[in-house]
Amino acid sequence: MGTYLNINNGEESCPKTTEQAKKMAKHAIAVLLFSTVLFILAPESSSFPFQSVSSRRAPKFLGRFSTSKHRNQRPKQLLRYRYETRYFEQRLDHFSFSELPTFNQRYLISSEHWAGADRLGPIFLYCGNEGDIEWFAANTGFVWEIAPSFGAMVVFPEHRYYGNSMPFGSREEAYKDAASLSYLTAEQALADFAVLITNLKRNLSAEACPVILFGGSYGGMLAAWMRLKYPHIAIGALASSAPILQFEDIVPPETFYNIVSSDFKRESASCFNTIKASWNALISEGQKENGLSQLTRMFRLCRELKNTEELANWLDSAYSFLAMVDYPYPSEFLMPLPGYPIREVCRKIDGCPDGTSILERVFEGVGVYYNYTGEVDCFELDDDPHGMDGWNWQACTEMVMPMSSSPDASMFPAYDFNFSAFQEECWTNFKVNPRPRWITTEFGGKDIMTNLKTFGSNIIFSNGFLDPWSGYSVTQNVSDSIVALNTQEGAHHIDLRAATAQDPNWLVEQRATEIKLIKKWLSDYYQAKGATLRSNVETGDRATSM
Amino acid sequence: MGTYLNINNGEESCPKTTEQAKKMAKHAIAVLLFSTVLFILAPESSSFPFQSVSSRRAPKFLGRFSTSKHRNQRPKQLLRYRYETRYFEQRLDHFSFSELPTFNQRYLISSEHWAGADRLGPIFLYCGNEGDIEWFAANTGFVWEIAPSFGAMVVFPEHRYYGNSMPFGSREEAYKDAASLSYLTAEQALADFAVLITNLKRNLSAEACPVILFGGSYGGMLAAWMRLKYPHIAIGALASSAPILQFEDIVPPETFYNIVSSDFKRESASCFNTIKASWNALISEGQKENGLSQLTRMFRLCRELKNTEELANWLDSAYSFLAMVDYPYPSEFLMPLPGYPIREVCRKIDGCPDGTSILERVFEGVGVYYNYTGEVDCFELDDDPHGMDGWNWQACTEMVMPMSSSPDASMFPAYDFNFSAFQEECWTNFKVNPRPRWITTEFGGKDIMTNLKTFGSNIIFSNGFLDPWSGYSVTQNVSDSIVALNTQEGAHHIDLRAATAQDPNWLVEQRATEIKLIKKWLSDYYQAKGATLRSNVETGDRATSM
């Protein structure tokens, strides 16, 4: 590794970097979309490099975003769409008769283009996930854009315990302790959607109007699960980038980091190698006298670095999120970024003059993620990873999605998911015990090809293979009507985003196929509906004549 | 009505009756299988005959049977089957992370004929319903009898809050109040089955062994719902006499009594007419001076009659249960009875000498039900209808199954289901509010033909059209693999009973078709399984290569 280890003083780093790092930017604290519980753990037999520093890596989630701490205004994309904001009173526990306070679930609704109940106008229901529903609505342009041609109503219900949908009257009360949080589960959220839409339809005399589900990421998991669990409520689901198989041992836990790594390798092998070598370079530098101070300066951190793991996490986050949002055009989903941002990162890493150190190179690279606008003076590391946020709770209860890293195919340090340590951490943070086998018991996932082959219908699993979550989704056609729509070049639920002038053909085609399939579901439904209305009359005759 | 009203002094009733009514029999307090919430209510516009007496009829359920008060020994049929009794620790609330005590669920298990995990031997799982699981196991001979030829393991888990599967350590604690009862729901029961079977399979390395569900009555509803909600856990379900459509307004609420009435009418129109006239005869007699005493003597009651409604309920129960167990051979499911007991009842009613009064005739008739063995000295009326029994709780929470009676086709007094009064009654008894729309939201039911046509597979709805519950079941084929197997002459889940030498051809054929369908489900599964094992290998390759 000596050949790479060429640490300078920061001042001598790759010149372009110093030009860009000018201003402090609050959004450097990334909006962390649906990341996962990731522990850097040192099994006794492992050669884990960070064990001297700390045994754990923080979970990273969107959860914090849900508090709207980092957003004090409505997402600007939403201004394009017209909707009403309403609230619906929900039971806290749908599955027991315990006497509990109800809460108000927020939902956005637009009937502007709805064909109406008489014409059986469809209802497009987005399954709100772990954050403020306005943010998801703003980033799900696809649903808004196709609704008019379908004559569809659009409904975006918020997930309980996020955004403005807080039980017990306030976020503070809802997140007080394990008792108050105990009803934050996927099953309860699905039941919320079911009760809301059933009620909404009844009030509009729209019982016969077909519902189509949409969702991305965790919302995509909810959409797929809802189609499986509530087929009488929704006739089909588009589950985009939905890692429903990331439970227990269904898919190897290394998959996520292998895909992130592959995304970098496909842009540049030397970029991949530089990043792969950087972790040890970081350790070595951190172990030197004044090493942490040197790193603090080199990485232009706003405060003194406490250990190298903090910095490793910060770098890891950038690479992981870059892989998720490796979109072919400039975007601002998580951070303002250029098109194909990984290409840009690697261009920076590879483009430094000879003699530039590994760490200088990676700093130059992650600048694309953390400081593309060039407004950042110094970088804030994420310093409250263990906050009581919603996704942390979900990950510590039922959404136990193991993640490891193996040096075989990954550019990340090696580590193994360790359930005992995870459990301990959850107990410390929430006083709750995870149930790692519950999701597969409740929703399935194991041997999904066999199980869904003769059961279920009308689900699209859409995936982009640049997206590290695609490795945990369904990527093969299961049956005629449970299909996978994969793109080699797509990233995290890109198909759900609003169309842009720069959309590549494969994306235009993917969306066109989705529209075609949804149309088929609807026409099948209308056909079956006609046939059934007749046979119901017959049944009625039989029932009263007996 | 005067022509019928010919009340004598009891001593002068139809002679055979006096011969039979000899001994007091404890089992005259009927084992009330899966009856329903039935309120005799007087809408202002109705000509309801009992309004002067009391506005309500008691709910009648198996619930009380679950306490084993009337059974102090193992059902004798069970001696034929070899099994072990085990207990499994379950969460009280599967759908939240509230800190609650666990409880032990009883289950009966037999691996005697199981082909084993290596050979993918199937597992037959009976969905325990509202009572002691031994009683259901004793009356579900079909499952025991076919298991050997399938090489199947047999598992009979008990439903929570019944039999020996009591939360909070005892029946007394479990049934203390609404708080302790609040986890007695169908969804929790299904999750119990799912967790139990998943765990059992894992412990036996039998994850790939296919599970087939069985259930009768409420157990049949659970079997159908479980196949719909947990298709990854069970590959098919035989739902016998499962009235999954008796919710809200899916099927006319008069259906039950119309079918009971039709069962009597098909045996004898005069029998039907006698019963139909008897209700007013009863009222008139009760209104006379000493009328209640007269009736007490005429009906050989053990205690003085308080009002005529008590007696009407007692008669109604007999007719309803007779319709359910109108089996073609002698049986002892609810009471010891002859084959085609309704025929026998009508023979008694019609066979009395000219001049026998209506009430004497019906007393003679119901003797077939309450005193077929001739051991009864005097009859006990059910005097604790509002006890905190399990089914009463279920009916007052989610299992709101409306029932009415219309004079058009029914031999019963007219009455309408009145939800407000029902709600009030539930509040009085349990301090709980029913959720009448929840079951259709959670499990569907409305427009079931459309909804299941393109979703779901491998469910048999078996029905006997003599059974009054058949009117609320699925009686038409929905799709190739969701089918209705109806018999004109069958009664309440007769197909699940052990084979007898007297089984008529239609029953032998119905069971043969069930066996054929189950074999098809299994062979489809084994075939899909082979195909999928191969494609999983491919998926694995993809996942690790990225």
Tab-separated table of N, CA and C in Angstrom, chain A residues 91 93-98 182-183 185 187-188 191 194-195 198 202 227-233 252 255 258-259 262 393 397-398 432-433 435 437-438 440-444 447 449-451 453-457 465 470 475-476 525 528-529 532 535-536 539 542 544 546, chain B residues 91 93-98 182-183 185 187-188 191 194-195 198 202 227-233 252 258-259 262 393 397-398 432-433 435 437-438 440-444 447 449-451 453-457 465 470 475-476 525 528-529 532 535-536 538-539 542-544 546:
chain	number	residue	atom	x	y	z
A	91	ARG	N	-57.068	4.661	13.518
A	91	ARG	CA	-56.784	3.904	14.744
A	91	ARG	C	-55.280	3.745	14.870
A	93	ASP	N	-53.857	1.157	16.555
A	93	ASP	CA	-53.608	-0.282	16.371
A	93	ASP	C	-54.817	-0.900	15.670
A	94	HIS	N	-54.634	-1.213	14.398
A	94	HIS	CA	-55.741	-1.800	13.641
A	94	HIS	C	-56.020	-3.243	14.052
A	95	PHE	N	-55.058	-3.892	14.664
A	95	PHE	CA	-55.142	-5.345	14.850
A	95	PHE	C	-55.458	-5.761	16.280
A	96	SER	N	-55.774	-4.796	17.100
A	96	SER	CA	-56.266	-5.142	18.430
A	96	SER	C	-57.384	-4.160	18.760
A	97	PHE	N	-58.062	-4.425	19.862
A	97	PHE	CA	-59.124	-3.527	20.293
A	97	PHE	C	-58.724	-2.786	21.560
A	98	SER	N	-57.429	-2.626	21.755
A	98	SER	CA	-56.953	-1.825	22.882
A	98	SER	C	-57.479	-0.407	22.759
A	182	SER	N	-44.358	1.973	19.494
A	182	SER	CA	-44.567	0.552	19.186
A	182	SER	C	-45.533	0.285	18.032
A	183	TYR	N	-46.296	1.308	17.631
A	183	TYR	CA	-47.234	1.103	16.521
A	183	TYR	C	-46.684	1.603	15.186
A	185	THR	N	-45.143	0.387	12.473
A	185	THR	CA	-44.783	-0.830	11.746
A	185	THR	C	-45.360	-0.760	10.331
A	187	GLU	N	-47.055	-3.103	8.784
A	187	GLU	CA	-48.412	-3.665	8.731
A	187	GLU	C	-49.448	-2.621	9.105
A	188	GLN	N	-49.132	-1.841	10.146
A	188	GLN	CA	-50.072	-0.792	10.545
A	188	GLN	C	-50.177	0.258	9.438
A	191	ALA	N	-52.389	-1.012	6.749
A	191	ALA	CA	-53.789	-0.961	7.190
A	191	ALA	C	-54.299	0.477	7.145
A	194	ALA	N	-55.247	1.068	3.653
A	194	ALA	CA	-56.449	0.303	3.313
A	194	ALA	C	-57.703	0.983	3.857
A	195	VAL	N	-57.637	1.402	5.109
A	195	VAL	CA	-58.804	2.037	5.725
A	195	VAL	C	-59.086	3.388	5.072
A	198	THR	N	-60.508	2.886	1.455
A	198	THR	CA	-61.851	2.309	1.514
A	198	THR	C	-62.867	3.373	1.915
A	202	ARG	N	-65.827	5.023	-0.390
A	202	ARG	CA	-67.218	4.932	0.047
A	202	ARG	C	-67.867	6.311	0.040
A	227	ARG	N	-50.253	-4.890	-2.465
A	227	ARG	CA	-50.921	-5.649	-3.534
A	227	ARG	C	-51.085	-7.116	-3.109
A	228	LEU	N	-50.074	-7.648	-2.425
A	228	LEU	CA	-50.159	-9.052	-1.991
A	228	LEU	C	-51.141	-9.227	-0.838
A	229	LYS	N	-51.173	-8.269	0.075
A	229	LYS	CA	-51.985	-8.427	1.281
A	229	LYS	C	-53.404	-7.874	1.128
A	230	TYR	N	-53.553	-6.900	0.242
A	230	TYR	CA	-54.877	-6.276	0.071
A	230	TYR	C	-55.272	-6.274	-1.401
A	231	PRO	N	-55.305	-7.447	-2.033
A	231	PRO	CA	-55.633	-7.493	-3.464
A	231	PRO	C	-57.042	-6.979	-3.756
A	232	HIS	N	-57.898	-7.012	-2.739
A	232	HIS	CA	-59.261	-6.515	-2.927
A	232	HIS	C	-59.310	-4.992	-2.886
A	233	ILE	N	-58.226	-4.376	-2.472
A	233	ILE	CA	-58.203	-2.910	-2.364
A	233	ILE	C	-57.529	-2.292	-3.573
A	252	PRO	N	-27.357	-12.476	-0.616
A	252	PRO	CA	-26.129	-12.244	0.156
A	252	PRO	C	-26.052	-10.793	0.628
A	255	THR	N	-24.376	-7.727	-1.242
A	255	THR	CA	-24.860	-7.263	-2.541
A	255	THR	C	-24.818	-5.741	-2.710
A	258	ASN	N	-21.328	-4.455	-3.189
A	258	ASN	CA	-20.788	-4.962	-4.454
A	258	ASN	C	-21.315	-4.144	-5.635
A	259	ILE	N	-22.577	-3.783	-5.569
A	259	ILE	CA	-23.140	-3.003	-6.686
A	259	ILE	C	-22.577	-1.580	-6.688
A	262	SER	N	-19.247	-1.882	-8.121
A	262	SER	CA	-19.316	-2.142	-9.554
A	262	SER	C	-19.645	-0.871	-10.334
A	393	TRP	N	-35.934	3.252	14.233
A	393	TRP	CA	-36.875	2.405	14.981
A	393	TRP	C	-37.339	1.219	14.122
A	397	THR	N	-36.713	-2.916	14.731
A	397	THR	CA	-37.856	-3.738	15.127
A	397	THR	C	-38.100	-4.822	14.065
A	398	GLU	N	-38.711	-4.454	12.935
A	398	GLU	CA	-39.007	-5.481	11.936
A	398	GLU	C	-38.176	-5.370	10.658
A	432	VAL	N	-35.767	-1.943	22.711
A	432	VAL	CA	-36.630	-2.827	21.939
A	432	VAL	C	-35.792	-3.960	21.357
A	433	ASN	N	-36.424	-5.112	21.205
A	433	ASN	CA	-35.741	-6.246	20.584
A	433	ASN	C	-36.204	-6.423	19.144
A	435	ARG	N	-37.121	-8.182	15.633
A	435	ARG	CA	-37.666	-9.498	15.241
A	435	ARG	C	-37.212	-9.764	13.801
A	437	ARG	N	-37.008	-12.238	11.880
A	437	ARG	CA	-37.698	-13.195	11.016
A	437	ARG	C	-39.143	-12.803	10.726
A	438	TRP	N	-39.583	-11.738	11.302
A	438	TRP	CA	-41.003	-11.405	11.207
A	438	TRP	C	-41.430	-11.016	9.784
A	440	THR	N	-40.359	-11.819	6.821
A	440	THR	CA	-40.533	-12.941	5.889
A	440	THR	C	-41.719	-13.813	6.295
A	441	THR	N	-42.019	-13.852	7.584
A	441	THR	CA	-43.200	-14.604	8.021
A	441	THR	C	-44.476	-13.888	7.577
A	442	GLU	N	-44.484	-12.589	7.738
A	442	GLU	CA	-45.687	-11.821	7.438
A	442	GLU	C	-45.858	-11.573	5.936
A	443	PHE	N	-44.765	-11.263	5.261
A	443	PHE	CA	-44.894	-10.867	3.851
A	443	PHE	C	-44.261	-11.847	2.877
A	444	GLY	N	-43.590	-12.847	3.358
A	444	GLY	CA	-42.901	-13.762	2.458
A	444	GLY	C	-41.588	-13.160	1.971
A	447	ASP	N	-37.951	-17.910	-1.324
A	447	ASP	CA	-38.468	-18.722	-2.422
A	447	ASP	C	-39.618	-18.009	-3.135
A	449	MET	N	-40.003	-16.926	-6.082
A	449	MET	CA	-40.370	-17.351	-7.430
A	449	MET	C	-41.433	-18.447	-7.377
A	450	THR	N	-41.226	-19.427	-6.510
A	450	THR	CA	-42.227	-20.488	-6.378
A	450	THR	C	-43.532	-19.935	-5.814
A	451	ASN	N	-43.407	-19.134	-4.782
A	451	ASN	CA	-44.615	-18.707	-4.070
A	451	ASN	C	-45.519	-17.805	-4.893
A	453	LYS	N	-45.504	-17.662	-8.216
A	453	LYS	CA	-45.777	-18.173	-9.557
A	453	LYS	C	-47.255	-18.523	-9.736
A	454	THR	N	-47.822	-19.140	-8.726
A	454	THR	CA	-49.227	-19.522	-8.863
A	454	THR	C	-50.147	-18.653	-8.002
A	455	PHE	N	-49.593	-17.614	-7.438
A	455	PHE	CA	-50.429	-16.786	-6.577
A	455	PHE	C	-50.102	-15.329	-6.846
A	456	GLY	N	-51.105	-14.531	-6.950
A	456	GLY	CA	-50.879	-13.102	-7.114
A	456	GLY	C	-50.753	-12.722	-8.568
A	457	SER	N	-50.826	-11.423	-8.801
A	457	SER	CA	-50.775	-10.904	-10.163
A	457	SER	C	-50.566	-9.401	-10.103
A	465	PHE	N	-30.165	-1.149	-12.604
A	465	PHE	CA	-29.082	-1.968	-12.066
A	465	PHE	C	-27.894	-1.162	-11.530
A	470	SER	N	-31.134	-2.564	-6.089
A	470	SER	CA	-31.700	-3.469	-7.104
A	470	SER	C	-31.328	-4.923	-6.813
A	475	THR	N	-35.861	-9.237	-9.721
A	475	THR	CA	-35.294	-8.786	-11.000
A	475	THR	C	-35.564	-9.774	-12.131
A	476	GLN	N	-36.413	-10.759	-11.849
A	476	GLN	CA	-36.804	-11.706	-12.899
A	476	GLN	C	-38.317	-11.738	-12.983
A	525	TYR	N	-59.517	-5.405	-15.508
A	525	TYR	CA	-60.443	-5.168	-14.398
A	525	TYR	C	-61.827	-4.784	-14.910
A	528	ALA	N	-63.485	-7.900	-16.281
A	528	ALA	CA	-63.936	-8.811	-15.211
A	528	ALA	C	-65.128	-8.199	-14.482
A	529	LYS	N	-65.056	-6.922	-14.279
A	529	LYS	CA	-66.108	-6.205	-13.575
A	529	LYS	C	-67.446	-6.350	-14.301
A	532	THR	N	-68.650	-9.814	-13.855
A	532	THR	CA	-69.041	-10.134	-12.489
A	532	THR	C	-70.333	-9.469	-12.075
A	535	SER	N	-72.882	-11.889	-12.885
A	535	SER	CA	-72.996	-13.109	-12.076
A	535	SER	C	-73.413	-12.785	-10.641
A	536	ASN	N	-73.150	-11.559	-10.169
A	536	ASN	CA	-73.639	-11.181	-8.839
A	536	ASN	C	-75.160	-11.191	-8.798
A	539	THR	N	-76.171	-14.643	-8.236
A	539	THR	CA	-75.936	-15.053	-6.857
A	539	THR	C	-77.030	-14.511	-5.955
A	542	ARG	N	-80.093	-16.558	-6.194
A	542	ARG	CA	-79.966	-17.819	-5.482
A	542	ARG	C	-80.138	-17.608	-3.980
A	544	THR	N	-81.672	-15.337	-2.236
A	544	THR	CA	-82.986	-15.017	-1.686
A	544	THR	C	-84.010	-16.122	-1.968
A	546	MET	N	-83.509	-19.277	-1.577
A	546	MET	CA	-83.339	-20.504	-0.789
A	546	MET	C	-84.156	-20.511	0.516
B	91	ARG	N	-46.186	-14.289	20.722
B	91	ARG	CA	-46.397	-12.882	21.082
B	91	ARG	C	-47.887	-12.628	21.200
B	93	ASP	N	-49.249	-9.537	20.704
B	93	ASP	CA	-49.572	-8.643	19.589
B	93	ASP	C	-48.456	-8.743	18.545
B	94	HIS	N	-48.772	-9.393	17.434
B	94	HIS	CA	-47.759	-9.560	16.389
B	94	HIS	C	-47.490	-8.258	15.643
B	95	PHE	N	-48.431	-7.345	15.706
B	95	PHE	CA	-48.376	-6.188	14.812
B	95	PHE	C	-47.938	-4.895	15.493
B	96	SER	N	-47.509	-5.004	16.724
B	96	SER	CA	-46.901	-3.853	17.372
B	96	SER	C	-45.719	-4.367	18.181
B	97	PHE	N	-44.957	-3.427	18.722
B	97	PHE	CA	-43.826	-3.814	19.555
B	97	PHE	C	-44.073	-3.436	21.011
B	98	SER	N	-45.357	-3.362	21.371
B	98	SER	CA	-45.698	-3.116	22.774
B	98	SER	C	-45.125	-4.226	23.640
B	182	SER	N	-58.385	-7.702	24.255
B	182	SER	CA	-58.250	-6.920	23.021
B	182	SER	C	-57.413	-7.586	21.933
B	183	TYR	N	-56.657	-8.590	22.281
B	183	TYR	CA	-55.832	-9.277	21.267
B	183	TYR	C	-56.492	-10.547	20.738
B	185	THR	N	-58.332	-11.527	18.106
B	185	THR	CA	-58.808	-11.154	16.774
B	185	THR	C	-58.360	-12.219	15.773
B	187	GLU	N	-56.914	-11.704	12.867
B	187	GLU	CA	-55.599	-11.396	12.304
B	187	GLU	C	-54.490	-11.906	13.213
B	188	GLN	N	-54.663	-11.728	14.513
B	188	GLN	CA	-53.651	-12.234	15.446
B	188	GLN	C	-53.612	-13.756	15.391
B	191	ALA	N	-51.708	-14.829	12.400
B	191	ALA	CA	-50.274	-14.613	12.610
B	191	ALA	C	-49.709	-15.691	13.542
B	194	ALA	N	-49.083	-18.596	11.389
B	194	ALA	CA	-47.952	-18.341	10.496
B	194	ALA	C	-46.624	-18.489	11.241
B	195	VAL	N	-46.562	-17.910	12.423
B	195	VAL	CA	-45.317	-17.961	13.189
B	195	VAL	C	-45.046	-19.399	13.642
B	198	THR	N	-43.989	-21.627	10.622
B	198	THR	CA	-42.668	-21.221	10.124
B	198	THR	C	-41.581	-21.739	11.057
B	202	ARG	N	-38.795	-24.638	10.298
B	202	ARG	CA	-37.377	-24.320	10.418
B	202	ARG	C	-36.679	-25.327	11.325
B	227	ARG	N	-54.846	-18.443	3.367
B	227	ARG	CA	-54.317	-18.675	2.013
B	227	ARG	C	-54.178	-17.352	1.263
B	228	LEU	N	-55.135	-16.445	1.482
B	228	LEU	CA	-55.074	-15.152	0.800
B	228	LEU	C	-54.003	-14.246	1.392
B	229	LYS	N	-53.843	-14.292	2.699
B	229	LYS	CA	-52.930	-13.363	3.354
B	229	LYS	C	-51.520	-13.921	3.500
B	230	TYR	N	-51.403	-15.230	3.539
B	230	TYR	CA	-50.090	-15.851	3.737
B	230	TYR	C	-49.823	-16.897	2.658
B	231	PRO	N	-49.885	-16.507	1.392
B	231	PRO	CA	-49.697	-17.500	0.317
B	231	PRO	C	-48.300	-18.112	0.339
B	232	HIS	N	-47.368	-17.426	0.957
B	232	HIS	CA	-46.002	-17.965	1.051
B	232	HIS	C	-45.892	-19.024	2.134
B	233	ILE	N	-46.916	-19.111	2.959
B	233	ILE	CA	-46.872	-20.086	4.061
B	233	ILE	C	-47.636	-21.344	3.695
B	252	PRO	N	-77.734	-10.885	1.562
B	252	PRO	CA	-78.884	-10.469	2.391
B	252	PRO	C	-78.866	-11.165	3.750
B	258	ASN	N	-83.670	-18.164	5.973
B	258	ASN	CA	-84.338	-18.672	4.770
B	258	ASN	C	-83.901	-20.100	4.466
B	259	ILE	N	-82.622	-20.364	4.651
B	259	ILE	CA	-82.133	-21.716	4.351
B	259	ILE	C	-82.620	-22.711	5.403
B	262	SER	N	-86.103	-23.396	4.524
B	262	SER	CA	-86.180	-24.216	3.315
B	262	SER	C	-85.874	-25.692	3.623
B	393	TRP	N	-67.182	-11.984	22.236
B	393	TRP	CA	-66.211	-10.892	22.084
B	393	TRP	C	-65.886	-10.670	20.611
B	397	THR	N	-66.622	-7.263	18.189
B	397	THR	CA	-65.477	-6.450	17.777
B	397	THR	C	-65.390	-6.432	16.245
B	398	GLU	N	-64.867	-7.515	15.665
B	398	GLU	CA	-64.711	-7.492	14.205
B	398	GLU	C	-65.650	-8.432	13.461
B	432	VAL	N	-66.766	-2.320	24.611
B	432	VAL	CA	-66.009	-2.269	23.357
B	432	VAL	C	-66.944	-1.834	22.229
B	433	ASN	N	-66.391	-1.148	21.261
B	433	ASN	CA	-67.172	-0.742	20.089
B	433	ASN	C	-66.858	-1.646	18.901
B	435	ARG	N	-66.322	-2.899	15.098
B	435	ARG	CA	-65.869	-2.260	13.851
B	435	ARG	C	-66.456	-3.051	12.700
B	437	ARG	N	-66.973	-2.629	9.615
B	437	ARG	CA	-66.415	-2.591	8.263
B	437	ARG	C	-64.987	-3.113	8.194
B	438	TRP	N	-64.431	-3.490	9.309
B	438	TRP	CA	-63.021	-3.851	9.337
B	438	TRP	C	-62.703	-5.143	8.568
B	440	THR	N	-64.095	-6.608	6.018
B	440	THR	CA	-64.048	-6.483	4.554
B	440	THR	C	-62.873	-5.616	4.112
B	441	THR	N	-62.463	-4.695	4.963
B	441	THR	CA	-61.276	-3.897	4.631
B	441	THR	C	-60.027	-4.768	4.693
B	442	GLU	N	-59.939	-5.571	5.733
B	442	GLU	CA	-58.734	-6.382	5.939
B	442	GLU	C	-58.699	-7.615	5.038
B	443	PHE	N	-59.831	-8.277	4.868
B	443	PHE	CA	-59.826	-9.553	4.149
B	443	PHE	C	-60.587	-9.514	2.828
B	444	GLY	N	-61.247	-8.425	2.536
B	444	GLY	CA	-62.056	-8.376	1.323
B	444	GLY	C	-63.372	-9.106	1.521
B	447	ASP	N	-67.506	-7.884	-3.779
B	447	ASP	CA	-67.145	-8.094	-5.178
B	447	ASP	C	-66.047	-9.160	-5.302
B	449	MET	N	-65.869	-12.012	-6.637
B	449	MET	CA	-65.647	-12.665	-7.927
B	449	MET	C	-64.634	-11.889	-8.763
B	450	THR	N	-64.790	-10.584	-8.815
B	450	THR	CA	-63.822	-9.779	-9.567
B	450	THR	C	-62.450	-9.829	-8.914
B	451	ASN	N	-62.438	-9.658	-7.604
B	451	ASN	CA	-61.155	-9.510	-6.924
B	451	ASN	C	-60.301	-10.764	-6.956
B	453	LYS	N	-60.627	-13.204	-9.184
B	453	LYS	CA	-60.504	-13.790	-10.520
B	453	LYS	C	-59.068	-13.725	-11.028
B	454	THR	N	-58.414	-12.594	-10.805
B	454	THR	CA	-57.036	-12.486	-11.305
B	454	THR	C	-56.027	-12.525	-10.176
B	455	PHE	N	-56.467	-12.843	-8.996
B	455	PHE	CA	-55.529	-12.863	-7.878
B	455	PHE	C	-55.837	-14.068	-7.009
B	456	GLY	N	-54.785	-14.765	-6.617
B	456	GLY	CA	-54.990	-15.872	-5.710
B	456	GLY	C	-55.240	-17.160	-6.449
B	457	SER	N	-55.125	-18.244	-5.726
B	457	SER	CA	-55.296	-19.563	-6.318
B	457	SER	C	-55.447	-20.584	-5.207
B	465	PHE	N	-75.624	-27.448	0.770
B	465	PHE	CA	-76.694	-26.450	0.681
B	465	PHE	C	-77.788	-26.606	1.741
B	470	SER	N	-74.113	-21.896	4.285
B	470	SER	CA	-73.684	-21.988	2.884
B	470	SER	C	-74.089	-20.748	2.096
B	475	THR	N	-70.036	-19.879	-3.434
B	475	THR	CA	-70.694	-21.075	-3.963
B	475	THR	C	-70.578	-21.176	-5.480
B	476	GLN	N	-69.738	-20.313	-6.053
B	476	GLN	CA	-69.499	-20.393	-7.498
B	476	GLN	C	-68.003	-20.481	-7.729
B	525	TYR	N	-46.885	-27.556	-7.092
B	525	TYR	CA	-45.851	-26.990	-6.224
B	525	TYR	C	-44.504	-27.673	-6.454
B	528	ALA	N	-43.115	-26.468	-9.766
B	528	ALA	CA	-42.602	-25.093	-9.690
B	528	ALA	C	-41.318	-25.050	-8.876
B	529	LYS	N	-41.316	-25.830	-7.850
B	529	LYS	CA	-40.176	-25.890	-6.943
B	529	LYS	C	-38.921	-26.317	-7.698
B	532	THR	N	-37.839	-23.566	-9.872
B	532	THR	CA	-37.321	-22.395	-9.173
B	532	THR	C	-35.974	-22.643	-8.541
B	535	SER	N	-33.617	-21.558	-11.045
B	535	SER	CA	-33.466	-20.128	-11.327
B	535	SER	C	-32.899	-19.369	-10.129
B	536	ASN	N	-33.071	-19.891	-8.930
B	536	ASN	CA	-32.430	-19.259	-7.777
B	536	ASN	C	-30.922	-19.287	-7.904
B	538	GLU	N	-29.297	-19.160	-10.590
B	538	GLU	CA	-28.948	-18.069	-11.511
B	538	GLU	C	-28.980	-16.708	-10.810
B	539	THR	N	-30.034	-16.485	-10.012
B	539	THR	CA	-30.135	-15.210	-9.300
B	539	THR	C	-28.927	-15.012	-8.397
B	542	ARG	N	-26.010	-13.840	-10.319
B	542	ARG	CA	-26.109	-12.436	-10.677
B	542	ARG	C	-25.763	-11.540	-9.493
B	543	ALA	N	-26.352	-11.888	-8.343
B	543	ALA	CA	-26.190	-11.018	-7.189
B	543	ALA	C	-24.720	-10.891	-6.783
B	544	THR	N	-23.991	-11.971	-6.835
B	544	THR	CA	-22.606	-11.896	-6.375
B	544	THR	C	-21.665	-11.363	-7.450
B	546	MET	N	-22.274	-8.813	-9.353
B	546	MET	CA	-22.402	-7.370	-9.621
B	546	MET	C	-21.468	-6.547	-8.751
